[in-house]
Short mmCIF file of C-alpha atoms in Angstrom, two decimals:
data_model
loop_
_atom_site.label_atom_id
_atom_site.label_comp_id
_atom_site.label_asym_id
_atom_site.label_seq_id
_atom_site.Cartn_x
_atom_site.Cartn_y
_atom_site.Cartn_z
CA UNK Y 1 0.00 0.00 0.00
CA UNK Y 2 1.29 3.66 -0.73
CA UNK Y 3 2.46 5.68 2.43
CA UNK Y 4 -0.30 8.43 3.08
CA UNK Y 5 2.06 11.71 3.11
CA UNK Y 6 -0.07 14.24 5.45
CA UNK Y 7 0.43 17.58 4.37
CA UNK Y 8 -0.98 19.83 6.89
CA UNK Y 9 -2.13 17.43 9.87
CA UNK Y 10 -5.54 17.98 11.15
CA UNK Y 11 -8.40 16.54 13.20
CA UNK Y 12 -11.13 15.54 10.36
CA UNK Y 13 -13.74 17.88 11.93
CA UNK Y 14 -11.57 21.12 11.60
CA UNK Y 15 -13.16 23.50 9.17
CA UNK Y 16 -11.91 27.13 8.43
CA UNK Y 17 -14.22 29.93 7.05
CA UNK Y 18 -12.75 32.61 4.56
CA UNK Y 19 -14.25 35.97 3.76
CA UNK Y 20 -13.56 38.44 0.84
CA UNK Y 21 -10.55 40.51 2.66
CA UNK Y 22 -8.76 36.87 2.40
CA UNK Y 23 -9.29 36.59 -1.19
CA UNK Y 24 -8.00 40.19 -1.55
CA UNK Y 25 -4.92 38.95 0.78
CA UNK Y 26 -4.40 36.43 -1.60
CA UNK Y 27 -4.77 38.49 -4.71
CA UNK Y 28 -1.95 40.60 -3.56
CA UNK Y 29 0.69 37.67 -2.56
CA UNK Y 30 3.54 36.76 -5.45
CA UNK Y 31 4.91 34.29 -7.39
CA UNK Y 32 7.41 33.49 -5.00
CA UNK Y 33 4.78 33.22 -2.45
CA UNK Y 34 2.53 30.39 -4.43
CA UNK Y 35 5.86 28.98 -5.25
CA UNK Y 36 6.23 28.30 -1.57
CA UNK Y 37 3.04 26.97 -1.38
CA UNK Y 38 3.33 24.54 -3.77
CA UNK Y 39 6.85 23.16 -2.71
CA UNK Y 40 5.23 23.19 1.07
CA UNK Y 41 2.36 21.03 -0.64
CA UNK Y 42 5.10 18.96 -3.19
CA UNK Y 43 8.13 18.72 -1.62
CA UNK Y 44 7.00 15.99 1.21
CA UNK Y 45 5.03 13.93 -1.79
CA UNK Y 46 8.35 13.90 -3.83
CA UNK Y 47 10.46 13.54 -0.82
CA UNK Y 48 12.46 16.78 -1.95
CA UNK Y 49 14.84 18.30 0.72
CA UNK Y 50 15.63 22.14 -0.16
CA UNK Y 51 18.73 23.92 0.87
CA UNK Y 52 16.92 25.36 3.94
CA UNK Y 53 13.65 24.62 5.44
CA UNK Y 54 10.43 26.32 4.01
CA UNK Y 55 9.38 27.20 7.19
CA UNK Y 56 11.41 28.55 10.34
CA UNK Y 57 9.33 28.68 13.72
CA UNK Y 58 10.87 30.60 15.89
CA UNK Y 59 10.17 31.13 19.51
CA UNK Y 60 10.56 34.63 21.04
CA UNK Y 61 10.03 33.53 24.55
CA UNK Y 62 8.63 29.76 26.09
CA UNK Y 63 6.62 31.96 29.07
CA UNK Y 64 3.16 32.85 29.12
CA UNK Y 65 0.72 35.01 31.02
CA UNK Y 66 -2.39 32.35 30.68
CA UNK Y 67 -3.00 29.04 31.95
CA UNK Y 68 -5.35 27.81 29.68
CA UNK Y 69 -6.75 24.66 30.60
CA UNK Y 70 -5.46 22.42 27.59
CA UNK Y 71 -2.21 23.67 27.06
CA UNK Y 72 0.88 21.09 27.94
CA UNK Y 73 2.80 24.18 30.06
CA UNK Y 74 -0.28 24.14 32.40
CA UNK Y 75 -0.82 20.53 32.52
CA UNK Y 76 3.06 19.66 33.37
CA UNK Y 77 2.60 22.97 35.74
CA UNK Y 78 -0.28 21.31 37.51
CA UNK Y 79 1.87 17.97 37.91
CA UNK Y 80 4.79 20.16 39.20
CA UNK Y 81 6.72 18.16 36.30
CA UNK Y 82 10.03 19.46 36.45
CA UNK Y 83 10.74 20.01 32.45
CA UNK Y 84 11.69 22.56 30.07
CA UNK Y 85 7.72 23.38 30.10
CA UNK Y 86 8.27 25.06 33.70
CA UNK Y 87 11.23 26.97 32.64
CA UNK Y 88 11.05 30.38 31.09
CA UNK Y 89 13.30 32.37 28.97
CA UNK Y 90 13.75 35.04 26.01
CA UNK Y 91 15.55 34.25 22.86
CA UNK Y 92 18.61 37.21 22.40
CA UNK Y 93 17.63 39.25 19.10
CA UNK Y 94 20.84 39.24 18.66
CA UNK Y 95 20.54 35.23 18.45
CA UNK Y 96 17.34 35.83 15.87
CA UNK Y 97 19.34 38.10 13.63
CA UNK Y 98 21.93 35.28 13.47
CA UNK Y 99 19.58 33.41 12.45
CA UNK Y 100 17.78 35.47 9.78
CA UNK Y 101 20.61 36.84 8.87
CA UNK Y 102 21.97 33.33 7.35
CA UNK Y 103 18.74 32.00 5.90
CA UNK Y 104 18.56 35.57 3.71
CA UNK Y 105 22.17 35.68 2.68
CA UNK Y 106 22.14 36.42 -0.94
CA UNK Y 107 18.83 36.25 -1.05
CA UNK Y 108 15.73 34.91 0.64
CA UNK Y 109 15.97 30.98 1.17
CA UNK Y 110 13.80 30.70 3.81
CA UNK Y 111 10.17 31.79 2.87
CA UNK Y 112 8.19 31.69 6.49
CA UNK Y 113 8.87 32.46 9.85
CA UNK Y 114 6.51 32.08 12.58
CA UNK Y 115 7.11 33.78 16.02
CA UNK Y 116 5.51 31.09 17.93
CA UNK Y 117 6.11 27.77 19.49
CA UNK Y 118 5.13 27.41 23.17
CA UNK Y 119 4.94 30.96 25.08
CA UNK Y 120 3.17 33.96 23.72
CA UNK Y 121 5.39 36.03 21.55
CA UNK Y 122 3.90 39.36 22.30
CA UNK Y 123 5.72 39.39 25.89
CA UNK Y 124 8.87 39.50 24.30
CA UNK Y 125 9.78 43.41 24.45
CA UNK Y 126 11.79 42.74 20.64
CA UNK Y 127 8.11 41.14 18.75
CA UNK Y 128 7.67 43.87 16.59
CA UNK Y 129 11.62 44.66 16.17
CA UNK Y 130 11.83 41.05 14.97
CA UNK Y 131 8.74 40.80 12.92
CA UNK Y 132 10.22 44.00 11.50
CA UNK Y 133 13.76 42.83 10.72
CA UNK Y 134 12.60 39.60 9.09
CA UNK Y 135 10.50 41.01 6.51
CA UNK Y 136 13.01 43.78 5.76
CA UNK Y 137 15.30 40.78 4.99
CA UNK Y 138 12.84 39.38 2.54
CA UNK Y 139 11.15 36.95 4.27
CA UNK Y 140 7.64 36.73 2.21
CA UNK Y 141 5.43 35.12 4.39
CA UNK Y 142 6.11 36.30 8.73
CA UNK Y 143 3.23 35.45 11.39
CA UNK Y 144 2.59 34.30 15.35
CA UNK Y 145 -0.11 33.01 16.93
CA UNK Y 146 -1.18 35.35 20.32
CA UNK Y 147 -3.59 35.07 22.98
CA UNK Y 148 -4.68 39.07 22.32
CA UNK Y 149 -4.59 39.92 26.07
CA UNK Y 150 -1.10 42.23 25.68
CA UNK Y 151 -2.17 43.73 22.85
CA UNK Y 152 -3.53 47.78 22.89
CA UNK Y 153 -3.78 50.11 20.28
CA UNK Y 154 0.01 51.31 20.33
CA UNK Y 155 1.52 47.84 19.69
CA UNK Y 156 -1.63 46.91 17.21
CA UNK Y 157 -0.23 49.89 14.94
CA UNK Y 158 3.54 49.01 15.40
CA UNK Y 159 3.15 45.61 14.46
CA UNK Y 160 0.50 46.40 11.57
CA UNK Y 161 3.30 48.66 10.42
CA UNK Y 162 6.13 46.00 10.93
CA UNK Y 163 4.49 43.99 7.50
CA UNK Y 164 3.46 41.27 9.69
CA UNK Y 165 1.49 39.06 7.21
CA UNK Y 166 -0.97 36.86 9.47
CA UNK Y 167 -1.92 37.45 13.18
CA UNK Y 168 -3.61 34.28 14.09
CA UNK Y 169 -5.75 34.84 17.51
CA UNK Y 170 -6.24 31.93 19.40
CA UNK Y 171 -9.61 33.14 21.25
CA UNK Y 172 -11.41 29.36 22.19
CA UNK Y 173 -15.16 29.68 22.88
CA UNK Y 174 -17.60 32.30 21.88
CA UNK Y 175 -19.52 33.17 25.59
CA UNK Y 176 -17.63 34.65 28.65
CA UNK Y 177 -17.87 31.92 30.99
CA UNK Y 178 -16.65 28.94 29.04
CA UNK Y 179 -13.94 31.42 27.31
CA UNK Y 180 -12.55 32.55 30.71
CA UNK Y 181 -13.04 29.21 32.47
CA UNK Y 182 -10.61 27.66 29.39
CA UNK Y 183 -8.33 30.69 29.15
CA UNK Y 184 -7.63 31.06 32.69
CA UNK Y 185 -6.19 35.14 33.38
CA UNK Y 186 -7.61 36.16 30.24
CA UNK Y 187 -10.58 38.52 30.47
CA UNK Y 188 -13.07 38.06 27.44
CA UNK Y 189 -13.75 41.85 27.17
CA UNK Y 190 -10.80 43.13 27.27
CA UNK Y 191 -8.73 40.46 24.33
CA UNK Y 192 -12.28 40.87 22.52
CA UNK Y 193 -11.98 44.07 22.07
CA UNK Y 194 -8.11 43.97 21.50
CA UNK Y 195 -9.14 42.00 18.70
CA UNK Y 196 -11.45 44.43 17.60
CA UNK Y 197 -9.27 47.37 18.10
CA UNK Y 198 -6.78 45.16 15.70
CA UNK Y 199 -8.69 44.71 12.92
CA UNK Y 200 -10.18 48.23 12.67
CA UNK Y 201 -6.72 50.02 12.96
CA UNK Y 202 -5.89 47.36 9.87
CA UNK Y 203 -8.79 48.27 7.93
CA UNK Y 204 -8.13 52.08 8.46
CA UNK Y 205 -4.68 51.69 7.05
CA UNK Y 206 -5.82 49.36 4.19
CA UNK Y 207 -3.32 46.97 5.22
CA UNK Y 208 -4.58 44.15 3.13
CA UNK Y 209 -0.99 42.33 3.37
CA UNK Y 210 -2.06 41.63 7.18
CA UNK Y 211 -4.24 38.33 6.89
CA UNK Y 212 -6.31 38.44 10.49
CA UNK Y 213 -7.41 34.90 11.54
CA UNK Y 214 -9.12 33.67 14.79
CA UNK Y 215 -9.20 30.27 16.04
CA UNK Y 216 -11.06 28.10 18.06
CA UNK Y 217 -9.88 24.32 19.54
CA UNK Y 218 -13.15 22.79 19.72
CA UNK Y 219 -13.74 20.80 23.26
CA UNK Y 220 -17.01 18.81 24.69
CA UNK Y 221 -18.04 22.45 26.69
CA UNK Y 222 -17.72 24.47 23.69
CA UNK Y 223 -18.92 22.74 20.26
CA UNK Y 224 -22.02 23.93 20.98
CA UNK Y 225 -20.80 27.65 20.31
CA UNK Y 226 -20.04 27.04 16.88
CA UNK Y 227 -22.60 29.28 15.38
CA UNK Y 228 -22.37 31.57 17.55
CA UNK Y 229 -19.06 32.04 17.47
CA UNK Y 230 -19.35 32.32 13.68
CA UNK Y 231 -21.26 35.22 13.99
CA UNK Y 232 -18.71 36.99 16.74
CA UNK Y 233 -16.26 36.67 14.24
CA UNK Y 234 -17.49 35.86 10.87
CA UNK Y 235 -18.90 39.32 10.07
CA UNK Y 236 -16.15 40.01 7.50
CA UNK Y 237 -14.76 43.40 9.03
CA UNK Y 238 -13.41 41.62 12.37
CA UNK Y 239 -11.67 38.64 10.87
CA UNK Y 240 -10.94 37.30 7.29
CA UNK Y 241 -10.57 33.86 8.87
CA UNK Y 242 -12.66 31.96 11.08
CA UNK Y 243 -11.03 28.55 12.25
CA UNK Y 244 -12.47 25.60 14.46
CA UNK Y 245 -9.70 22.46 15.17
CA UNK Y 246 -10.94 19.88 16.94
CA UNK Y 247 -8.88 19.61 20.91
CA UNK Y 248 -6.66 16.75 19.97
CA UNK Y 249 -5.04 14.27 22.66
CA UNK Y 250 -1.74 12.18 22.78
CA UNK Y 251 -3.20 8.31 21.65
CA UNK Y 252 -3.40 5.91 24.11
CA UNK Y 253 -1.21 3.00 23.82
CA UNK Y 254 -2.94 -0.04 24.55
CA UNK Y 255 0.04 -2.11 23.65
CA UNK Y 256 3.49 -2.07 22.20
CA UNK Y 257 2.07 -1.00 18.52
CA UNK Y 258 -1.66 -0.44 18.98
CA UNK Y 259 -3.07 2.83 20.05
CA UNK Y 260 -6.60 3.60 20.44
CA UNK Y 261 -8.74 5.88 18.30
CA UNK Y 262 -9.87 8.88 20.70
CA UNK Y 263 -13.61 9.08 19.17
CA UNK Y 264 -13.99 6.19 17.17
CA UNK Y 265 -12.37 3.58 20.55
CA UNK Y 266 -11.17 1.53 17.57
CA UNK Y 267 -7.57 -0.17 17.81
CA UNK Y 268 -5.04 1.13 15.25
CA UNK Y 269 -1.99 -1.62 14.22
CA UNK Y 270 0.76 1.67 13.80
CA UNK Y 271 2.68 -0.70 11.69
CA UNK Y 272 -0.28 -0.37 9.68
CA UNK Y 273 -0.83 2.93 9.78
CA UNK Y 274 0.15 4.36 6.14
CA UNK Y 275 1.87 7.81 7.18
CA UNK Y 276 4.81 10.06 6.29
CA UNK Y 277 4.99 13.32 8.08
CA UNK Y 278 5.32 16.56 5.88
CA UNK Y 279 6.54 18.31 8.97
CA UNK Y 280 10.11 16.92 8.02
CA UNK Y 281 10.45 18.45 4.91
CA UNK Y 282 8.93 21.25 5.55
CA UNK Y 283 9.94 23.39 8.89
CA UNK Y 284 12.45 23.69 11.66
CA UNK Y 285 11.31 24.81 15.12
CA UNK Y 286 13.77 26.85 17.25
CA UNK Y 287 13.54 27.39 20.65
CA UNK Y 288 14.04 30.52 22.79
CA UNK Y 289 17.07 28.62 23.79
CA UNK Y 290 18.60 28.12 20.51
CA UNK Y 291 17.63 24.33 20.89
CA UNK Y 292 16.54 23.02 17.29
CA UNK Y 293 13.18 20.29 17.03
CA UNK Y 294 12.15 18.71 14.29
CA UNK Y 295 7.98 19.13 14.62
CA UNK Y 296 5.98 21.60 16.34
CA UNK Y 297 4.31 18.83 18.49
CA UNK Y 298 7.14 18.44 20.61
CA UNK Y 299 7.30 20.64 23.45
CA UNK Y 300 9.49 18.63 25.57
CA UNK Y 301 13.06 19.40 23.52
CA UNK Y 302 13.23 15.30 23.75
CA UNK Y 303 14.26 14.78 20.11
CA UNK Y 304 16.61 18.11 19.95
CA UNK Y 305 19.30 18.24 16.69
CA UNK Y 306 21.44 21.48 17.54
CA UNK Y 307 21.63 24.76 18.91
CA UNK Y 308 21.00 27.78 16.71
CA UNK Y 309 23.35 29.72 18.75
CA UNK Y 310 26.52 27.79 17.33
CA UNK Y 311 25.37 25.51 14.42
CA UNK Y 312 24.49 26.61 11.07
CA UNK Y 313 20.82 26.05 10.16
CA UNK Y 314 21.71 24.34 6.77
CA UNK Y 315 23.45 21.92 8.42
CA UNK Y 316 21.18 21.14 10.65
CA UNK Y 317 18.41 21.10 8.11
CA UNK Y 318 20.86 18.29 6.45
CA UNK Y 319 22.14 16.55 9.89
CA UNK Y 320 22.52 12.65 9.75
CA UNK Y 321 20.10 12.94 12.62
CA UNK Y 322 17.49 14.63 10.87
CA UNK Y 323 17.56 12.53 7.27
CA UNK Y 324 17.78 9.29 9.54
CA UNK Y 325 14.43 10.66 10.70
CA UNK Y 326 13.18 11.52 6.79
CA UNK Y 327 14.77 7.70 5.90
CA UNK Y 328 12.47 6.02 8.63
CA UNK Y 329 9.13 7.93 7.41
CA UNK Y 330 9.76 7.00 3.76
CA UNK Y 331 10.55 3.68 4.59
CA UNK Y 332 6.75 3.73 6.42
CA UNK Y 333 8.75 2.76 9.79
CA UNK Y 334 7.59 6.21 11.69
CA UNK Y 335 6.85 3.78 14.64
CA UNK Y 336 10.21 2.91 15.38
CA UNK Y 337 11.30 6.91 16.35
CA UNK Y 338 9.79 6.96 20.42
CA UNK Y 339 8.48 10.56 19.45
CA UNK Y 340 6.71 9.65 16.40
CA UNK Y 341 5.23 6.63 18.02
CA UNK Y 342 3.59 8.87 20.49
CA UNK Y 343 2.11 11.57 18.34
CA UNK Y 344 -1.02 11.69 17.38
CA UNK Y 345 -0.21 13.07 13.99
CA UNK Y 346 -0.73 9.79 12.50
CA UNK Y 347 -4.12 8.85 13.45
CA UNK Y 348 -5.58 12.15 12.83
CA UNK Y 349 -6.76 11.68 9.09
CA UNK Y 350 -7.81 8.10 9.31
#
């Protein structure tokens, strides 16, 4: 049977809705920009390993000023786990311009960055000096994921004006009580109208290049408040994208290579399991540390390949560690890598 190559992994119920501003977005992206798309879309299905990675993700900072219910850095905060996840830290701008720095030489070869991994970006004091900096080195396509409670009207306009190209606001339920009961410290107001305050100092600018998207991870309290959150945020002028992703858990392991199917309760044989992950021929992730991953689902730095501080990104993109990694996926032996084996990446698409 043919290995299943998952693009962009996703729970089957996500769904995203798209207004006209988005289509105008689009209209005004170029050719290097779709190019990137398609190699993001072809380059896993031909097994095609560029000089650098499409995609950089690049933490600013692993802290965070919410403990929303579902997130790993509360859960191992809860269980007092003593791992990277309780730590906190701020990567050195002079440590991103490194970085950026040799992924633009000559030329843009690295075509995203996104100032996210496991913190929110917007409490590093540099966000919009490093937002700036990348796309005045060419980078075509820069954008973070933020909870919205930091932001005011001053910072909205700085980073508007920075070129970012997509804030994506992660803002999980559409009432007050189940929002502030998930997003614990947040105060559904106040990031509402942050939000709101966002998109109308955009549309007074015309900033069309700034793609606004807000997102929703779907649990059992809140899939009721689909509709209604549709129409909080689906009016066109407030956000061009309107995004619902199912909450997704680690799969249980029921025995050395069976997991169990979170909705369905059905038994998967991983060995099975038809699966290459794009992930590893598409992005990097590098952490506020320098430490270099291999997938954004890892927030444990248990599978680390370098340090950005000291090793060149090409040649990590190119390590022995890394293609070992690439070998085992094509070969449809994911299951033998500990961290693949417990991702639930895999099973999603099924």
């Amino acid at each position: 049977m043919e290995k299943k190559v998952v693009i962009n992994p996703s729970h089957p119920d996500s769904l995203e809705i798209k207004n006209e501003n988005y289509a105008r977005w689009e209209s005004l992206k170029t050719e290097e920009y779709w190019e990137y798309r398609r190699k993001w879309n072809e380059n896993p299905q031909n097994g095609i390993v560029e000089r650098y990675p499409l995609n950089l993700d690049i933490e600013p900072t692993n802290a965070c000023n919410l403990r929303c219910t579902m997130c790993p850095r509360t859960i191992a905060l809860q269980k007092d786990e003593k791992t990277v996840l309780n730590s906190e830290g701020l990567l050195s701008f002079d440590v991103f311009k490194k970085i950026i720095d040799e992924v633009t030489e000559e030329g843009p070869k690295v075509y995203a960055v996104k100032l996210t991994h496991r913190g929110e970006p917007l409490i590093h004091k540099d966000f919009v000096k490093m937002v700036r900096y990348a796309k005045e080195k060419g980078i075509i396509d820069v954008m973070a994921n933020t909870n919205g409670v930091l932001l005011n009207r001053e910072l909205s306009e700085e980073i508007i004006d920075a070129g970012i190209d997509r804030m994506l606001f992660s803002f999980d339920a559409a009432s007050k009580e189940k929002y502030e009961k998930i997003r614990v410290g947040a105060k559904y107001e106040e990031v509402l109208e942050n939000i709101k305050e966002f998109a109308s100092i955009r549309n007074a600018k015309k900033a069309w290049n700034t793609m606004i998207r807000v997102s929703m991870v779907m649990q059992d309290e809140t899939i009721d408040e689909m509709e209604d959150y549709k129409k909080l945020f689906g009016g066109g002028t407030l956000a061009d994208v309107v995004s619902f992703n199912r909450l997704v858990k680690e799969p249980v392991l029921v025995s050395e290579y069976e997991v169990q199917d979170e909705v369905t309760g059905k038994l998967i044989n991983m060995k099975e399991c038809q699966f290459t992950c794009a992930q590893l021929w598409q992005r990097m992730i590098i952490n506020y540390n320098g430490n270099v991953e291999v997938c954004c689902p890892n927030f444990k730095e248990d599978y680390v390949i370098g340090n950005a501080k000291v090793d060149s990104i090409e040649e990590l993109w190119h390590s022995e560690k890394l293609n070992a990694m690439r070998d085992k996926h094509r070969k449809g032996e994911w299951w033998k890598i500990p961290m693949c084996k417990s991702c639930n990446f895999p099973y999603l698409e099924r």
